[in-house]
Short mmCIF file of N, CA and C in Angstrom, two decimals:
data_model
loop_
_atom_site.label_atom_id
_atom_site.label_comp_id
_atom_site.label_asym_id
_atom_site.label_seq_id
_atom_site.Cartn_x
_atom_site.Cartn_y
_atom_site.Cartn_z
N UNK A 1 39.22 -4.14 -12.76
CA UNK A 1 37.21 -2.68 -12.61
C UNK A 1 37.49 -2.04 -13.85
N UNK A 2 36.76 -1.37 -14.53
CA UNK A 2 36.73 -0.78 -15.51
C UNK A 2 37.02 0.73 -15.42
N UNK A 3 37.93 1.54 -16.15
CA UNK A 3 37.66 3.45 -15.43
C UNK A 3 36.72 3.72 -15.24
N UNK A 4 35.36 3.31 -15.51
CA UNK A 4 34.29 3.68 -15.47
C UNK A 4 33.62 3.66 -14.17
N UNK A 5 33.67 2.30 -13.92
CA UNK A 5 33.38 1.81 -12.48
C UNK A 5 33.99 2.70 -11.54
N UNK A 6 35.04 3.52 -11.59
CA UNK A 6 36.07 3.66 -11.22
C UNK A 6 35.32 5.13 -10.84
N UNK A 7 34.98 5.95 -11.47
CA UNK A 7 34.26 7.45 -11.82
C UNK A 7 32.69 7.47 -10.51
N UNK A 8 33.13 8.37 -9.66
CA UNK A 8 32.00 9.34 -9.22
C UNK A 8 30.58 8.99 -9.72
N UNK A 9 29.54 8.52 -9.11
CA UNK A 9 28.23 8.67 -10.07
C UNK A 9 27.43 9.12 -8.80
N UNK A 10 26.27 10.13 -9.12
CA UNK A 10 25.15 11.19 -8.39
C UNK A 10 24.56 9.58 -8.18
N UNK A 11 23.95 9.78 -6.57
CA UNK A 11 22.72 9.36 -6.52
C UNK A 11 21.05 9.50 -6.76
N UNK A 12 20.68 8.48 -6.65
CA UNK A 12 19.32 8.26 -7.13
C UNK A 12 18.74 7.13 -8.13
N UNK A 13 17.64 7.26 -8.85
CA UNK A 13 17.45 6.02 -9.62
C UNK A 13 18.40 6.08 -10.38
N UNK A 14 18.42 4.93 -11.26
CA UNK A 14 18.80 4.50 -12.45
C UNK A 14 17.76 3.65 -13.37
N UNK A 15 18.58 3.66 -14.24
CA UNK A 15 18.13 2.80 -14.85
C UNK A 15 18.28 1.42 -15.31
N UNK A 16 17.29 0.29 -14.48
CA UNK A 16 18.05 -1.33 -14.38
C UNK A 16 19.58 -1.92 -15.16
N UNK A 17 20.33 -2.26 -14.54
CA UNK A 17 21.83 -2.49 -15.06
C UNK A 17 22.02 -1.76 -15.82
N UNK A 18 21.79 -0.71 -15.44
CA UNK A 18 22.64 0.62 -16.16
C UNK A 18 23.69 0.91 -15.52
N UNK A 19 25.53 1.19 -16.16
CA UNK A 19 26.24 1.83 -15.22
C UNK A 19 27.21 0.81 -14.60
N UNK A 20 27.92 1.12 -13.75
CA UNK A 20 28.76 0.46 -12.57
C UNK A 20 27.94 0.22 -11.68
N UNK A 21 28.48 -0.03 -10.20
CA UNK A 21 28.28 -0.53 -9.34
C UNK A 21 27.20 -1.96 -9.65
N UNK A 22 27.94 -2.55 -9.25
CA UNK A 22 27.19 -4.20 -9.77
C UNK A 22 26.25 -3.80 -11.05
N UNK A 23 26.65 -2.90 -12.31
CA UNK A 23 25.99 -3.38 -13.62
C UNK A 23 25.52 -4.87 -14.05
N UNK A 24 24.46 -4.58 -14.30
CA UNK A 24 23.40 -5.92 -15.05
C UNK A 24 22.28 -6.03 -15.24
N UNK A 25 21.31 -6.57 -15.25
CA UNK A 25 20.24 -6.94 -14.56
C UNK A 25 20.22 -7.68 -13.49
N UNK A 26 21.16 -8.59 -12.93
CA UNK A 26 21.28 -8.79 -11.39
C UNK A 26 20.16 -10.47 -11.56
N UNK A 27 20.62 -10.83 -10.26
CA UNK A 27 20.10 -11.81 -10.10
C UNK A 27 18.80 -12.78 -9.27
N UNK A 28 18.08 -11.26 -9.16
CA UNK A 28 17.12 -11.12 -8.02
C UNK A 28 15.97 -11.48 -8.68
N UNK A 29 15.43 -11.01 -9.35
CA UNK A 29 13.49 -11.55 -9.34
C UNK A 29 13.82 -12.85 -10.76
N UNK A 30 14.66 -13.80 -11.07
CA UNK A 30 14.04 -14.69 -12.24
C UNK A 30 14.86 -14.04 -13.07
N UNK A 31 15.51 -12.80 -14.06
CA UNK A 31 15.28 -12.51 -15.24
C UNK A 31 13.92 -11.16 -14.86
N UNK A 32 13.96 -11.07 -14.19
CA UNK A 32 12.54 -9.66 -14.35
C UNK A 32 13.56 -8.79 -13.86
N UNK A 33 13.80 -7.45 -14.28
CA UNK A 33 14.40 -6.13 -13.74
C UNK A 33 13.64 -5.74 -11.96
N UNK A 34 14.65 -5.12 -11.61
CA UNK A 34 13.92 -4.86 -10.51
C UNK A 34 12.87 -3.82 -9.88
N UNK A 35 12.55 -3.57 -8.69
CA UNK A 35 11.10 -3.04 -8.99
C UNK A 35 12.41 -1.90 -8.88
N UNK A 36 12.99 -1.48 -8.06
CA UNK A 36 14.07 -0.17 -7.17
C UNK A 36 15.37 -0.50 -7.84
N UNK A 37 16.04 0.65 -8.50
CA UNK A 37 17.34 0.53 -8.50
C UNK A 37 18.08 2.13 -8.38
N UNK A 38 18.38 1.89 -6.98
CA UNK A 38 19.01 2.98 -6.71
C UNK A 38 20.53 3.63 -6.24
N UNK A 39 20.96 4.56 -6.64
CA UNK A 39 22.43 4.54 -5.75
C UNK A 39 22.15 5.33 -4.71
N UNK A 40 23.05 5.32 -4.50
CA UNK A 40 22.72 5.79 -3.11
C UNK A 40 24.97 6.61 -2.55
N UNK A 41 24.58 7.39 -1.52
CA UNK A 41 25.44 7.74 -0.74
C UNK A 41 24.86 8.21 0.55
N UNK A 42 26.14 9.54 1.50
CA UNK A 42 25.58 9.59 2.64
C UNK A 42 24.63 10.05 2.62
N UNK A 43 24.50 11.65 1.80
CA UNK A 43 23.69 12.53 1.70
C UNK A 43 21.68 11.67 1.37
N UNK A 44 22.33 10.70 1.29
CA UNK A 44 21.01 10.24 -0.26
C UNK A 44 20.33 9.04 1.53
N UNK A 45 20.36 8.38 2.09
CA UNK A 45 20.18 7.50 2.81
C UNK A 45 18.45 7.64 3.44
N UNK A 46 18.14 8.74 3.85
CA UNK A 46 17.02 8.86 4.39
C UNK A 46 16.09 8.67 2.77
N UNK A 47 16.32 9.26 1.22
CA UNK A 47 15.78 9.48 0.73
C UNK A 47 15.89 7.61 0.29
N UNK A 48 16.50 6.52 0.42
CA UNK A 48 16.58 5.42 0.46
C UNK A 48 15.62 4.61 0.86
N UNK A 49 15.39 5.16 2.37
CA UNK A 49 14.69 4.68 2.96
C UNK A 49 13.81 4.20 2.69
N UNK A 50 12.93 5.79 2.75
CA UNK A 50 12.06 6.13 1.93
C UNK A 50 10.74 5.47 1.12
N UNK A 51 12.45 4.84 -0.12
CA UNK A 51 11.78 3.95 -1.31
C UNK A 51 12.12 2.48 -0.85
N UNK A 52 12.71 2.26 -0.39
CA UNK A 52 12.46 0.36 0.44
C UNK A 52 11.28 0.81 0.88
N UNK A 53 10.78 1.55 2.13
CA UNK A 53 9.02 1.62 3.14
C UNK A 53 8.23 1.71 1.92
N UNK A 54 8.55 2.43 0.93
CA UNK A 54 7.37 2.04 -0.40
C UNK A 54 7.45 1.17 -0.74
N UNK A 55 8.05 0.49 -1.85
CA UNK A 55 8.26 -0.54 -2.14
C UNK A 55 7.87 -1.89 -1.57
N UNK A 56 8.42 -1.55 -0.03
CA UNK A 56 7.40 -3.09 0.65
C UNK A 56 6.30 -3.14 1.11
N UNK A 57 5.41 -1.56 1.53
CA UNK A 57 4.00 -1.43 1.78
C UNK A 57 3.06 -1.66 -0.07
N UNK A 58 4.07 -1.71 -0.68
CA UNK A 58 3.54 -2.11 -2.09
C UNK A 58 3.19 -3.32 -2.29
N UNK A 59 4.51 -4.23 -2.31
CA UNK A 59 4.09 -5.65 -1.70
C UNK A 59 3.40 -6.22 -0.96
N UNK A 60 2.84 -5.24 -0.18
CA UNK A 60 2.02 -5.94 1.26
C UNK A 60 2.65 -6.92 2.46
N UNK A 61 3.81 -5.78 2.45
CA UNK A 61 4.04 -6.37 3.25
C UNK A 61 3.12 -5.80 4.42
N UNK A 62 3.41 -6.29 6.61
CA UNK A 62 2.59 -5.70 7.32
C UNK A 62 3.75 -4.38 7.60
N UNK A 63 3.19 -3.70 7.99
CA UNK A 63 4.03 -2.96 8.50
C UNK A 63 5.25 -3.02 9.20
N UNK A 64 5.22 -3.62 10.27
CA UNK A 64 6.17 -4.67 11.66
C UNK A 64 7.30 -4.61 10.36
N UNK A 65 6.73 -5.01 9.52
CA UNK A 65 7.35 -5.79 8.36
C UNK A 65 8.68 -4.88 7.61
N UNK A 66 7.84 -4.04 6.79
CA UNK A 66 8.53 -2.94 6.13
C UNK A 66 9.50 -2.06 6.77
N UNK A 67 9.34 -2.06 8.20
CA UNK A 67 10.47 -1.51 9.37
C UNK A 67 11.31 -2.53 9.03
N UNK A 68 11.44 -3.66 9.42
CA UNK A 68 12.18 -4.80 9.53
C UNK A 68 13.12 -4.91 8.60
N UNK A 69 12.19 -4.14 7.57
CA UNK A 69 13.04 -4.45 5.66
C UNK A 69 13.93 -3.46 5.65
N UNK A 70 13.33 -1.77 6.15
CA UNK A 70 14.03 -0.77 5.85
C UNK A 70 15.33 -1.01 7.33
N UNK A 71 15.15 -1.68 7.91
CA UNK A 71 16.53 -1.36 9.39
C UNK A 71 17.37 -2.06 8.30
N UNK A 72 16.88 -3.28 7.65
CA UNK A 72 18.20 -3.79 7.19
C UNK A 72 19.18 -3.50 6.07
N UNK A 73 17.91 -3.02 4.78
CA UNK A 73 18.64 -2.82 3.86
C UNK A 73 19.82 -0.91 4.56
N UNK A 74 19.33 -0.24 5.36
CA UNK A 74 19.30 1.05 5.62
C UNK A 74 21.32 0.17 5.87
N UNK A 75 21.22 -0.40 7.17
CA UNK A 75 22.34 -1.05 7.75
C UNK A 75 23.33 -1.46 6.79
N UNK A 76 23.20 -1.56 5.76
CA UNK A 76 23.66 -2.81 4.54
C UNK A 76 24.39 -1.69 3.70
N UNK A 77 23.54 -0.16 3.59
CA UNK A 77 23.52 0.52 2.74
C UNK A 77 24.69 1.53 4.14
N UNK A 78 24.38 1.82 5.12
CA UNK A 78 24.93 2.27 5.58
C UNK A 78 27.30 2.03 5.38
N UNK A 79 26.63 0.84 5.80
CA UNK A 79 28.15 0.04 6.05
C UNK A 79 28.38 -0.07 4.92
N UNK A 80 28.31 0.48 3.29
CA UNK A 80 28.82 -0.04 2.44
C UNK A 80 28.90 1.88 2.45
N UNK A 81 28.31 2.33 2.47
CA UNK A 81 29.15 3.67 2.55
C UNK A 81 30.24 4.62 3.36
N UNK A 82 30.18 4.00 4.70
CA UNK A 82 31.62 3.84 5.47
C UNK A 82 32.46 2.93 4.69
N UNK A 83 31.84 2.35 5.00
CA UNK A 83 33.33 0.96 5.15
C UNK A 83 33.74 0.71 2.84
N UNK A 84 33.08 0.83 1.91
CA UNK A 84 33.35 0.91 0.90
C UNK A 84 33.69 2.07 -0.07
N UNK A 85 33.28 2.20 -0.97
CA UNK A 85 33.83 4.08 -1.71
C UNK A 85 33.54 4.90 -1.64
N UNK A 86 32.07 4.67 -0.60
CA UNK A 86 31.14 6.02 0.30
C UNK A 86 29.95 6.31 -1.03
N UNK A 87 29.16 5.63 -1.50
CA UNK A 87 28.38 5.47 -2.54
C UNK A 87 28.27 3.96 -2.66
N UNK A 88 26.46 3.63 -3.06
CA UNK A 88 26.74 2.17 -3.35
C UNK A 88 24.58 2.49 -3.96
N UNK A 89 24.74 0.78 -4.50
CA UNK A 89 23.44 0.49 -5.28
C UNK A 89 22.27 0.08 -4.37
N UNK A 90 21.72 0.22 -4.30
CA UNK A 90 20.21 -0.63 -4.28
C UNK A 90 19.53 -1.50 -5.15
N UNK A 91 19.32 -2.47 -5.39
CA UNK A 91 17.88 -3.27 -6.21
C UNK A 91 17.45 -3.65 -5.40
N UNK A 92 15.77 -4.35 -5.81
CA UNK A 92 14.61 -4.86 -4.88
C UNK A 92 14.13 -5.39 -5.98
N UNK A 93 13.93 -6.81 -5.60
CA UNK A 93 13.40 -7.59 -6.30
C UNK A 93 12.00 -8.24 -6.28
N UNK A 94 10.83 -8.47 -6.49
CA UNK A 94 9.75 -9.05 -6.04
C UNK A 94 9.44 -10.24 -6.83
N UNK A 95 9.76 -11.41 -6.15
CA UNK A 95 9.74 -12.75 -6.81
C UNK A 95 8.56 -12.99 -6.73
N UNK A 96 7.42 -12.71 -5.80
CA UNK A 96 6.15 -13.23 -6.18
C UNK A 96 5.65 -13.72 -3.90
N UNK A 97 7.15 -14.30 -4.09
CA UNK A 97 7.13 -15.36 -2.49
C UNK A 97 8.12 -14.09 -1.52
N UNK A 98 8.42 -13.56 -2.68
CA UNK A 98 9.31 -12.66 -1.07
C UNK A 98 10.05 -11.06 -1.36
N UNK A 99 10.49 -10.63 -0.98
CA UNK A 99 11.72 -9.17 -1.75
C UNK A 99 12.99 -9.79 -2.15
N UNK A 100 13.47 -9.04 -2.70
CA UNK A 100 15.23 -9.66 -2.80
C UNK A 100 15.36 -8.78 -2.86
N UNK A 101 16.70 -8.42 -1.59
CA UNK A 101 17.74 -6.78 -2.09
C UNK A 101 18.64 -6.71 -2.07
N UNK A 102 19.50 -6.39 -2.61
CA UNK A 102 20.69 -6.32 -3.11
C UNK A 102 21.59 -5.24 -2.47
N UNK A 103 22.37 -5.33 -2.20
CA UNK A 103 23.08 -3.83 -1.78
C UNK A 103 24.96 -3.75 -1.94
N UNK A 104 25.23 -3.26 -3.43
CA UNK A 104 26.54 -3.24 -4.31
C UNK A 104 27.24 -1.95 -3.73
N UNK A 105 28.53 -2.18 -3.77
CA UNK A 105 29.13 -0.82 -3.64
C UNK A 105 30.42 -1.39 -4.89
N UNK A 106 31.44 0.30 -4.75
CA UNK A 106 32.55 -0.55 -6.32
C UNK A 106 34.24 -0.04 -4.92
N UNK A 107 33.58 -0.43 -3.47
CA UNK A 107 34.17 -0.45 -2.15
C UNK A 107 35.58 -2.43 -2.80
N UNK A 108 36.49 -1.47 -1.94
CA UNK A 108 37.39 -3.00 -2.43
C UNK A 108 36.86 -4.27 -2.05
N UNK A 109 37.00 -5.46 -2.62
CA UNK A 109 36.41 -6.94 -2.31
C UNK A 109 37.13 -7.58 -1.04
N UNK A 110 36.69 -8.27 -0.28
CA UNK A 110 37.16 -8.41 1.18
C UNK A 110 37.32 -10.22 0.51
N UNK A 111 36.42 -10.97 -0.26
CA UNK A 111 36.67 -11.90 -1.41
C UNK A 111 36.18 -11.99 -2.34
N UNK A 112 36.27 -12.81 -3.31
CA UNK A 112 35.57 -13.01 -4.47
C UNK A 112 34.14 -13.32 -4.65
N UNK A 113 33.51 -13.40 -3.45
CA UNK A 113 32.41 -14.10 -3.67
C UNK A 113 31.49 -12.35 -3.67
N UNK A 114 29.43 -12.91 -3.62
CA UNK A 114 29.01 -11.48 -4.01
C UNK A 114 28.80 -10.84 -3.57
N UNK A 115 28.09 -9.93 -3.79
CA UNK A 115 27.36 -8.71 -2.69
C UNK A 115 26.49 -9.07 -1.37
N UNK A 116 26.52 -7.83 -0.49
CA UNK A 116 25.80 -8.70 0.37
C UNK A 116 24.32 -8.46 0.18
N UNK A 117 23.52 -8.92 0.95
CA UNK A 117 22.29 -8.75 0.72
C UNK A 117 21.04 -9.17 1.68
N UNK A 118 19.54 -8.82 1.90
CA UNK A 118 18.79 -8.84 2.82
C UNK A 118 17.59 -9.26 2.30
N UNK A 119 16.87 -10.29 2.98
CA UNK A 119 15.13 -10.43 2.12
C UNK A 119 14.24 -11.23 3.08
N UNK A 120 13.62 -10.54 3.04
CA UNK A 120 12.29 -10.77 4.41
C UNK A 120 11.44 -11.84 3.24
N UNK A 121 11.22 -12.90 3.64
CA UNK A 121 10.49 -13.99 3.45
C UNK A 121 9.69 -14.27 4.62
N UNK A 122 8.11 -14.51 4.29
CA UNK A 122 7.43 -14.99 5.21
C UNK A 122 7.16 -13.73 6.11
N UNK A 123 7.68 -12.65 6.41
CA UNK A 123 7.31 -12.12 7.18
C UNK A 123 8.83 -11.84 7.97
N UNK A 124 10.39 -12.80 7.96
CA UNK A 124 11.31 -12.71 8.42
C UNK A 124 12.06 -12.01 7.95
N UNK A 125 12.85 -11.30 8.83
CA UNK A 125 14.28 -10.80 7.49
C UNK A 125 15.92 -11.37 7.72
N UNK A 126 16.13 -11.40 6.77
CA UNK A 126 17.70 -12.33 6.95
C UNK A 126 17.96 -12.17 6.12
N UNK A 127 19.57 -10.42 7.01
CA UNK A 127 20.17 -10.09 6.44
C UNK A 127 21.53 -11.22 5.50
N UNK A 128 21.64 -11.11 4.71
CA UNK A 128 23.25 -11.98 4.18
C UNK A 128 24.34 -11.90 4.07
N UNK A 129 25.33 -12.43 3.24
CA UNK A 129 25.68 -11.82 3.15
C UNK A 129 26.88 -13.43 2.33
N UNK A 130 27.61 -13.11 1.07
CA UNK A 130 28.33 -14.43 0.81
C UNK A 130 29.49 -14.61 1.42
N UNK A 131 29.88 -13.74 1.91
CA UNK A 131 31.66 -13.21 2.09
C UNK A 131 31.51 -14.66 3.25
N UNK A 132 32.63 -15.39 3.26
CA UNK A 132 32.65 -16.36 3.93
C UNK A 132 32.15 -15.59 5.56
#
């Protein structure tokens, strides 16, 4: 980890791929930039939920599915705050078939595998983690 990745960062929207907290364009949209790229902490979880809901609605999800998406992303984000470094980053890609959500933090890794994610695919929320 670089020194830059250890520095605290103010929550809020970021330029896709800028800085720590999972820097880079990511793997969510086949090379496309994410439609949402936001850093969060405990004080900005409410605003994060609103941003995720807006993007879910804009993607055409039914209201109930938007709620499912918000719940899944919020749970992952709250866990990143509580068990990670106190802040994290959410990126959402619209793949055309699904919304791909990635939640990362700079906390200690339990394994060398990838970040936690939640995907809404055809109306089903699939929270997933790459960790064993």
